[in-house]
Coordinates of N, CA and C in Angstrom, one line a residue:
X1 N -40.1 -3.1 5.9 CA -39.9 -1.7 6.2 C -38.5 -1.3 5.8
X2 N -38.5 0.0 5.3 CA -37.2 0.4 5.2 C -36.5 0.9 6.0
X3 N -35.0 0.4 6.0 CA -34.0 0.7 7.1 C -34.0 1.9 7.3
X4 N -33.0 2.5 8.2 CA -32.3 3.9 8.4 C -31.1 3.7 6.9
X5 N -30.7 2.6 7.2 CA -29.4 2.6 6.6 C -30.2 3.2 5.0
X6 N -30.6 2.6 4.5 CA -31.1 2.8 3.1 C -31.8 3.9 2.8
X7 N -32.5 4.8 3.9 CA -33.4 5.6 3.9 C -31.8 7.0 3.9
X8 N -31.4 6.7 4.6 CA -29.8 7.7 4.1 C -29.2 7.6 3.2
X9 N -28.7 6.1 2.4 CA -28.2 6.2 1.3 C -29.1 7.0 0.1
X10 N -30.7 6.5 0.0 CA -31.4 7.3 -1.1 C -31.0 9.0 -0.6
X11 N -30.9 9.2 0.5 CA -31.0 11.5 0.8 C -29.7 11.2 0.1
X12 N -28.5 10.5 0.6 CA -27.3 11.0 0.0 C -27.1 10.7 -1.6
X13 N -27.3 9.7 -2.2 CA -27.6 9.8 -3.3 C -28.1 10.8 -4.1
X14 N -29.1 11.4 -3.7 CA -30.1 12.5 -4.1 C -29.2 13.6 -3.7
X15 N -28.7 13.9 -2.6 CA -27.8 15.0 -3.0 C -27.0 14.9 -3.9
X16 N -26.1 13.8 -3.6 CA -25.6 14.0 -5.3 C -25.7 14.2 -6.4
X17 N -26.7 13.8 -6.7 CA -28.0 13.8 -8.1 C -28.2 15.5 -8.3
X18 N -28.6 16.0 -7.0 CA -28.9 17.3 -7.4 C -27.7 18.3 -7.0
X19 N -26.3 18.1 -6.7 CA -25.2 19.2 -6.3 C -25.2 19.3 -7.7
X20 N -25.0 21.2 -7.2 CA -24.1 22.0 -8.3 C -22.6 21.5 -8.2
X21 N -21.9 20.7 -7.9 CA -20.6 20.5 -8.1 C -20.1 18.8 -8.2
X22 N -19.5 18.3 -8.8 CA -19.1 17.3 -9.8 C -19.0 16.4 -8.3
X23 N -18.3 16.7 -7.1 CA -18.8 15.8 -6.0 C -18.7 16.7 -4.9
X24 N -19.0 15.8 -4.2 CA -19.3 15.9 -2.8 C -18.8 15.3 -1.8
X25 N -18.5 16.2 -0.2 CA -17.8 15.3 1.0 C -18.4 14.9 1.6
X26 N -18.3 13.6 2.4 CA -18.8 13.3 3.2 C -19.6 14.2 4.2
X27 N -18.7 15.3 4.9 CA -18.8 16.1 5.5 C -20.1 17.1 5.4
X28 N -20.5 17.2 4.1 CA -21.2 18.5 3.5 C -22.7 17.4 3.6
X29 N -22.4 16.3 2.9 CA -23.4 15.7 2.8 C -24.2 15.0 4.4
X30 N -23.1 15.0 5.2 CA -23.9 14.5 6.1 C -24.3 15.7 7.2
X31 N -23.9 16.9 6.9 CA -25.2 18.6 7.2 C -25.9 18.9 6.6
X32 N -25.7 18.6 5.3 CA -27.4 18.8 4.5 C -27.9 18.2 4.4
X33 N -28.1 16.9 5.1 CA -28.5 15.7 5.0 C -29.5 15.0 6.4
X34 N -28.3 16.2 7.6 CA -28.5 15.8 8.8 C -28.8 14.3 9.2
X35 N -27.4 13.8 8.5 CA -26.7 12.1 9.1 C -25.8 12.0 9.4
X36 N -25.9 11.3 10.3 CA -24.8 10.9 11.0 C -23.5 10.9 10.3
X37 N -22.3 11.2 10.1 CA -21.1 11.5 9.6 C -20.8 10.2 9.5
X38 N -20.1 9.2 10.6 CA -19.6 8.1 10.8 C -20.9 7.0 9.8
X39 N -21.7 7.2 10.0 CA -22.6 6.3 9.4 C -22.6 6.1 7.8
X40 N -22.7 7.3 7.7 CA -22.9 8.0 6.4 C -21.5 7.6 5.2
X41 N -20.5 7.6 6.5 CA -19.0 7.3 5.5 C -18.9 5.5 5.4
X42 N -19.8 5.1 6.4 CA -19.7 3.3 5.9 C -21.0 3.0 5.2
X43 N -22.0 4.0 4.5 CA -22.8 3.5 3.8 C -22.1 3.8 2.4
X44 N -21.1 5.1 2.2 CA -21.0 5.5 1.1 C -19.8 4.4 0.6
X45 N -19.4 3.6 1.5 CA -18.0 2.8 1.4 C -18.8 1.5 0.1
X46 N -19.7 1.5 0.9 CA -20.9 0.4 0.5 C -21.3 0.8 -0.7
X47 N -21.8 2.0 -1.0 CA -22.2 2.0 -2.3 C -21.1 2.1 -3.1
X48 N -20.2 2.4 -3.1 CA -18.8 2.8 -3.6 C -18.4 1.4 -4.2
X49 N -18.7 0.4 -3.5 CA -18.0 -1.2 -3.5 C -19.3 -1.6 -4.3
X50 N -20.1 -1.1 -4.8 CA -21.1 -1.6 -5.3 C -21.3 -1.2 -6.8
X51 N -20.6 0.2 -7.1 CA -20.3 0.7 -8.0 C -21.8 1.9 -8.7
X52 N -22.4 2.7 -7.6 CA -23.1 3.1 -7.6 C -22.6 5.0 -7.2
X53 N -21.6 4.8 -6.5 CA -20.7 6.0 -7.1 C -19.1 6.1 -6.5
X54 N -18.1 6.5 -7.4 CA -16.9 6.9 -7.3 C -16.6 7.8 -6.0
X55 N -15.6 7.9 -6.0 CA -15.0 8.3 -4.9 C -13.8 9.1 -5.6
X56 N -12.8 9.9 -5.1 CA -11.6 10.5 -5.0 C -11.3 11.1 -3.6
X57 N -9.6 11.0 -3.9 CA -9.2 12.2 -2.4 C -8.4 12.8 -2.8
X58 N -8.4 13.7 -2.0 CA -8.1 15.3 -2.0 C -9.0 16.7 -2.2
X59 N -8.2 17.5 -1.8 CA -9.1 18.9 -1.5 C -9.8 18.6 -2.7
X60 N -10.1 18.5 -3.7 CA -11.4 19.0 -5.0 C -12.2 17.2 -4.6
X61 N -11.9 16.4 -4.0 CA -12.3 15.0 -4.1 C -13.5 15.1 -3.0
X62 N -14.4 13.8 -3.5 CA -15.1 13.6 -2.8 C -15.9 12.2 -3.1
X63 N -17.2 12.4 -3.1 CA -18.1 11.3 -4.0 C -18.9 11.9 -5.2
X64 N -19.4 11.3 -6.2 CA -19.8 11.2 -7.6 C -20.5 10.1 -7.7
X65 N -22.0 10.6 -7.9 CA -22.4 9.2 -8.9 C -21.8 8.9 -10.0
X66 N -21.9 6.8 -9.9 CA -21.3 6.6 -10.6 C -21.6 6.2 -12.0
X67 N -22.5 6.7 -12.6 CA -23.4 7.2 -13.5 C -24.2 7.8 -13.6
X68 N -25.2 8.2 -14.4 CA -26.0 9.8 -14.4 C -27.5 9.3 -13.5
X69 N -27.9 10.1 -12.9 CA -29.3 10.1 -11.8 C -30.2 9.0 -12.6
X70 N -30.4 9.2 -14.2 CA -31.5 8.2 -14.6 C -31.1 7.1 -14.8
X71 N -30.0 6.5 -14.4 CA -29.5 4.9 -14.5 C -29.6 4.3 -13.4
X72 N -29.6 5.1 -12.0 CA -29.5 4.6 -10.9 C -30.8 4.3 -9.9
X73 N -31.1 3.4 -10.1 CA -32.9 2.6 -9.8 C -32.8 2.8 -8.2
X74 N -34.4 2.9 -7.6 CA -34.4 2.9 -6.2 C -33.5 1.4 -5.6
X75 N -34.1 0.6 -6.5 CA -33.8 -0.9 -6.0 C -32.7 -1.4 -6.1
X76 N -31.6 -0.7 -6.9 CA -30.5 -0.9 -6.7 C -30.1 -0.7 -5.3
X77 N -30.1 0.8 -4.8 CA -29.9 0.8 -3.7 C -29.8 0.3 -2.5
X78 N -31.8 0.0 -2.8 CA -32.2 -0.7 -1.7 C -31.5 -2.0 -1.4
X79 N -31.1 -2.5 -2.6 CA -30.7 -4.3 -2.7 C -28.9 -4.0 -1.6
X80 N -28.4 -3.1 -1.9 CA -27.1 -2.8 -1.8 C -27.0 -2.3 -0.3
X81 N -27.8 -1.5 0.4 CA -28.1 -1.4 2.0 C -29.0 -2.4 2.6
X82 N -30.0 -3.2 1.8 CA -31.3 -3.9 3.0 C -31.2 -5.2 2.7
X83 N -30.4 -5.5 1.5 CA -30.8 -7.0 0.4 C -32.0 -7.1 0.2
X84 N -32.6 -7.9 0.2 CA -33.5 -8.7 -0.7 C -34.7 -7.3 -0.6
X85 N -35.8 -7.2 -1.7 CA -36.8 -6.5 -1.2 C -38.1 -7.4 -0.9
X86 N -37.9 -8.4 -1.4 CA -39.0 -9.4 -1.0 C -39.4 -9.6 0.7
X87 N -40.5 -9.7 1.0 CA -40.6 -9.8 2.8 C -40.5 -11.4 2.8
X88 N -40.7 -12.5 2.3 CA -40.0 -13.7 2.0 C -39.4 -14.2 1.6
X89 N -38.1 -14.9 2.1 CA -37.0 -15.3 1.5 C -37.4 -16.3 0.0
X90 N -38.2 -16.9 0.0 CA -38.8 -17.6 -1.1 C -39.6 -17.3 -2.3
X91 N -39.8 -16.0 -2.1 CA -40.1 -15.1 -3.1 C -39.3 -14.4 -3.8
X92 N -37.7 -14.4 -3.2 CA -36.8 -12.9 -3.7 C -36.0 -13.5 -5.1
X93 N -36.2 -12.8 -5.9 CA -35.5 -13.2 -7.5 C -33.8 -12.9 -7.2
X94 N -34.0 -12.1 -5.8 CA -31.9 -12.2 -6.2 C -31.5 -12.9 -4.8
X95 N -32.0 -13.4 -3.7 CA -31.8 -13.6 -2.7 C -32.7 -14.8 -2.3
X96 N -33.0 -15.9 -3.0 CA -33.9 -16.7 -3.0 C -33.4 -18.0 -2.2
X97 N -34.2 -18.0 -1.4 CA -33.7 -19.3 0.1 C -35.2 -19.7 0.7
X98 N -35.2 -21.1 0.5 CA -36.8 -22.1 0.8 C -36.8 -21.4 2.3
X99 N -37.9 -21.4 2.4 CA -38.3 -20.6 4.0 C -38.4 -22.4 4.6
X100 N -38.2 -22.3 5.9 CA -37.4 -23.3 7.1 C -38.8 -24.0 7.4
X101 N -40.2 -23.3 7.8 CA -41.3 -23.9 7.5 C -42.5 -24.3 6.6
X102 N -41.6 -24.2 5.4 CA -42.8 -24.5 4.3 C -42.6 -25.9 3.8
X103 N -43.7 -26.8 4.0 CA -43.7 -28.4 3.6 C -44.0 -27.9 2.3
X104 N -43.9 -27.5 1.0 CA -44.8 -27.3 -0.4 C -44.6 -26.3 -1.0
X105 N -43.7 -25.2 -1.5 CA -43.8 -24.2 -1.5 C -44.7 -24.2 -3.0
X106 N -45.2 -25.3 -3.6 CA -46.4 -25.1 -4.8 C -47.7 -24.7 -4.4
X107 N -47.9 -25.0 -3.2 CA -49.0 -24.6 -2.7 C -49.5 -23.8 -1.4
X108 N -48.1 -23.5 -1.4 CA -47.9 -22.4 -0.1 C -48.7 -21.4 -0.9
X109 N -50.1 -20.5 0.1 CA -51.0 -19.2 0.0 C -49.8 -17.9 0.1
X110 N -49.2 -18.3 1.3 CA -48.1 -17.6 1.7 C -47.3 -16.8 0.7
X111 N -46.4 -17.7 -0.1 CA -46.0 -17.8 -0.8 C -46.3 -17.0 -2.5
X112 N -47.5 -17.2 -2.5 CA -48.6 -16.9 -3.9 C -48.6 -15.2 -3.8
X113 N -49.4 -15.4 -1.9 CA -49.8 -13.5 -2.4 C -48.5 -12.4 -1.8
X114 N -47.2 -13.0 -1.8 CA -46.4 -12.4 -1.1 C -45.0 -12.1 -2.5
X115 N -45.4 -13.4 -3.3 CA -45.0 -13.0 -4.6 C -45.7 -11.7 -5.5
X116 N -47.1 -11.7 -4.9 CA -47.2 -10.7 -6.3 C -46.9 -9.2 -5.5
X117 N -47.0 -9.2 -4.0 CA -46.1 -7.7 -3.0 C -44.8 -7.9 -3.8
X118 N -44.1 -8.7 -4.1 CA -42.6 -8.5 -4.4 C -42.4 -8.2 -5.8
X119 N -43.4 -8.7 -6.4 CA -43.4 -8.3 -7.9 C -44.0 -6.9 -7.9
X120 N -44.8 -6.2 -7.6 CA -45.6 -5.1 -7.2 C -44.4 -3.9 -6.8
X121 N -44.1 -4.4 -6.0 CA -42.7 -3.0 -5.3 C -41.5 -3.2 -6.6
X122 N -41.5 -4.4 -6.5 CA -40.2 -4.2 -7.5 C -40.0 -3.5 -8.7
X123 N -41.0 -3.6 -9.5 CA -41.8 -3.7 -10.2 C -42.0 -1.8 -10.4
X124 N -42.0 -0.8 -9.6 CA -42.2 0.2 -9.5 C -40.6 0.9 -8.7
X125 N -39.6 0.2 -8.3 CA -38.8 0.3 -7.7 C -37.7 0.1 -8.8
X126 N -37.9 -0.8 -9.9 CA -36.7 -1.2 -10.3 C -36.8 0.0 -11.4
X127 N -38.1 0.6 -11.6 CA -38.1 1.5 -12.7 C -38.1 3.0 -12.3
X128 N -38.0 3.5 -10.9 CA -38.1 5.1 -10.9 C -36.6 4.8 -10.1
X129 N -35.7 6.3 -10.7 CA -34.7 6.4 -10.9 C -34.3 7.8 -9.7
X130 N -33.0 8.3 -9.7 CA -32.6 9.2 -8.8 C -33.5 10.4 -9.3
X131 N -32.9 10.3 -10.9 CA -33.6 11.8 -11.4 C -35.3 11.8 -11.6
X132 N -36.1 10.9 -11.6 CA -37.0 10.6 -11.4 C -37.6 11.1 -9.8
X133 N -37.0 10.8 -8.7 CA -37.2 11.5 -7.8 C -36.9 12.7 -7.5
X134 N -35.9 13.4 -8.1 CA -35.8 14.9 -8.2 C -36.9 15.9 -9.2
X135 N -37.4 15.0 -9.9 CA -38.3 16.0 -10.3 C -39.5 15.6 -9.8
X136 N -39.8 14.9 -8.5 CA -40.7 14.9 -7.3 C -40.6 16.1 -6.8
X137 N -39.8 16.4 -6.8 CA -39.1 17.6 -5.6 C -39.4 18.9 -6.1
X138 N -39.4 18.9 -7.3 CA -40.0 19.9 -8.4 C -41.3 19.7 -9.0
X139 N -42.2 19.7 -8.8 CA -43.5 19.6 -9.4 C -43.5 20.7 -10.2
X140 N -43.8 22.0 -10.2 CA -43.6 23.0 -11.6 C -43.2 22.2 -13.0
X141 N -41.6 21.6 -12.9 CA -41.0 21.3 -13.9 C -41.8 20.3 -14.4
X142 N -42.2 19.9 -13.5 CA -43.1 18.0 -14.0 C -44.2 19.1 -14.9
X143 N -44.7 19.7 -14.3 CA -46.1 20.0 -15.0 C -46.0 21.0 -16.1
X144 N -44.5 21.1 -16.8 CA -44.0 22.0 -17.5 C -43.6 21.6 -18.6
X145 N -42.9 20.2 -18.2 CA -42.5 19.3 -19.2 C -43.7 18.4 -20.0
X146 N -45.2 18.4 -18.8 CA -45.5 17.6 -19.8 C -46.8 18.5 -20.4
X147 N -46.6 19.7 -20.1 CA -47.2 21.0 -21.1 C -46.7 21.1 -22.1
X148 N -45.3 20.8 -22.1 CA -44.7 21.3 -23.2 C -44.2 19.9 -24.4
X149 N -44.8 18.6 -24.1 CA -44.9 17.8 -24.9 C -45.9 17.4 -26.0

């Protein structure tokens, strides 16, 4: 299941993605956002140390993705607030640790169909993007752009 924590980083990200202005404050973000302030400034610390967006201070300062909306994958994210996305440790390609009860993991069932859940989410996670989900937000455009292809 997805955290709180991560389920706030994706809204604040996405604000960022869609402000009309180069960044944004904590402050602003966490009333349009309706999150917790305090929370919200130790997740952005986090993405900030992760390199998913910049930071500045002072009156014009704020946060900035740290590259443009289509570089920045859901699963980055996720990996950066939740770790692993795998639900078993012995399935995760970046977080990979022998689970404490498995005598076999060649022939752990467990194992088998819990790899192809983690290949499956990832798999659709590692490829839809910030801006990808803003033009969720916009159906018209979706059905505009692919009118007009």
């Amino acid at each position: 299941m997805l955290s709180q924590r991560a389920r706030y980083a994706l809204k604040a990200l996405l604000n960022l993605a869609r402000a009309d202005r180069p960044s944004q404050q904590v402050g602003n973000i966490s009333d349009q956002e309706n999150i917790p302030r305090k929370f919200l400034e130790t997740i952005m610390s986090d993405l900030r140390r992760a390199g998913l967006v910049t930071s500045q201070r002072g009156s014009g300062g704020g946060y900035r993705l740290a590259r443009p909306a289509d570089r920045i994958m859901f699963a980055d994210i996720i990996r950066v607030t939740d770790g692993p996305i795998s639900m078993l440790p012995c399935v995760s390609r970046n977080f990979y640790e022998q689970c404490e009860d498995c005598s076999n993991e060649e022939i752990c069932a467990l194992r088998k169909i819990f790899a192809e859940v983690r290949t499956a989410v990832a798999d659709i996670l590692d490829h839809r993007s910030l801006a990808d989900a803003l033009l969720l937000e916009r159906p018209e455009k979706t059905v505009l752009s692919k009118a007009s292809v």
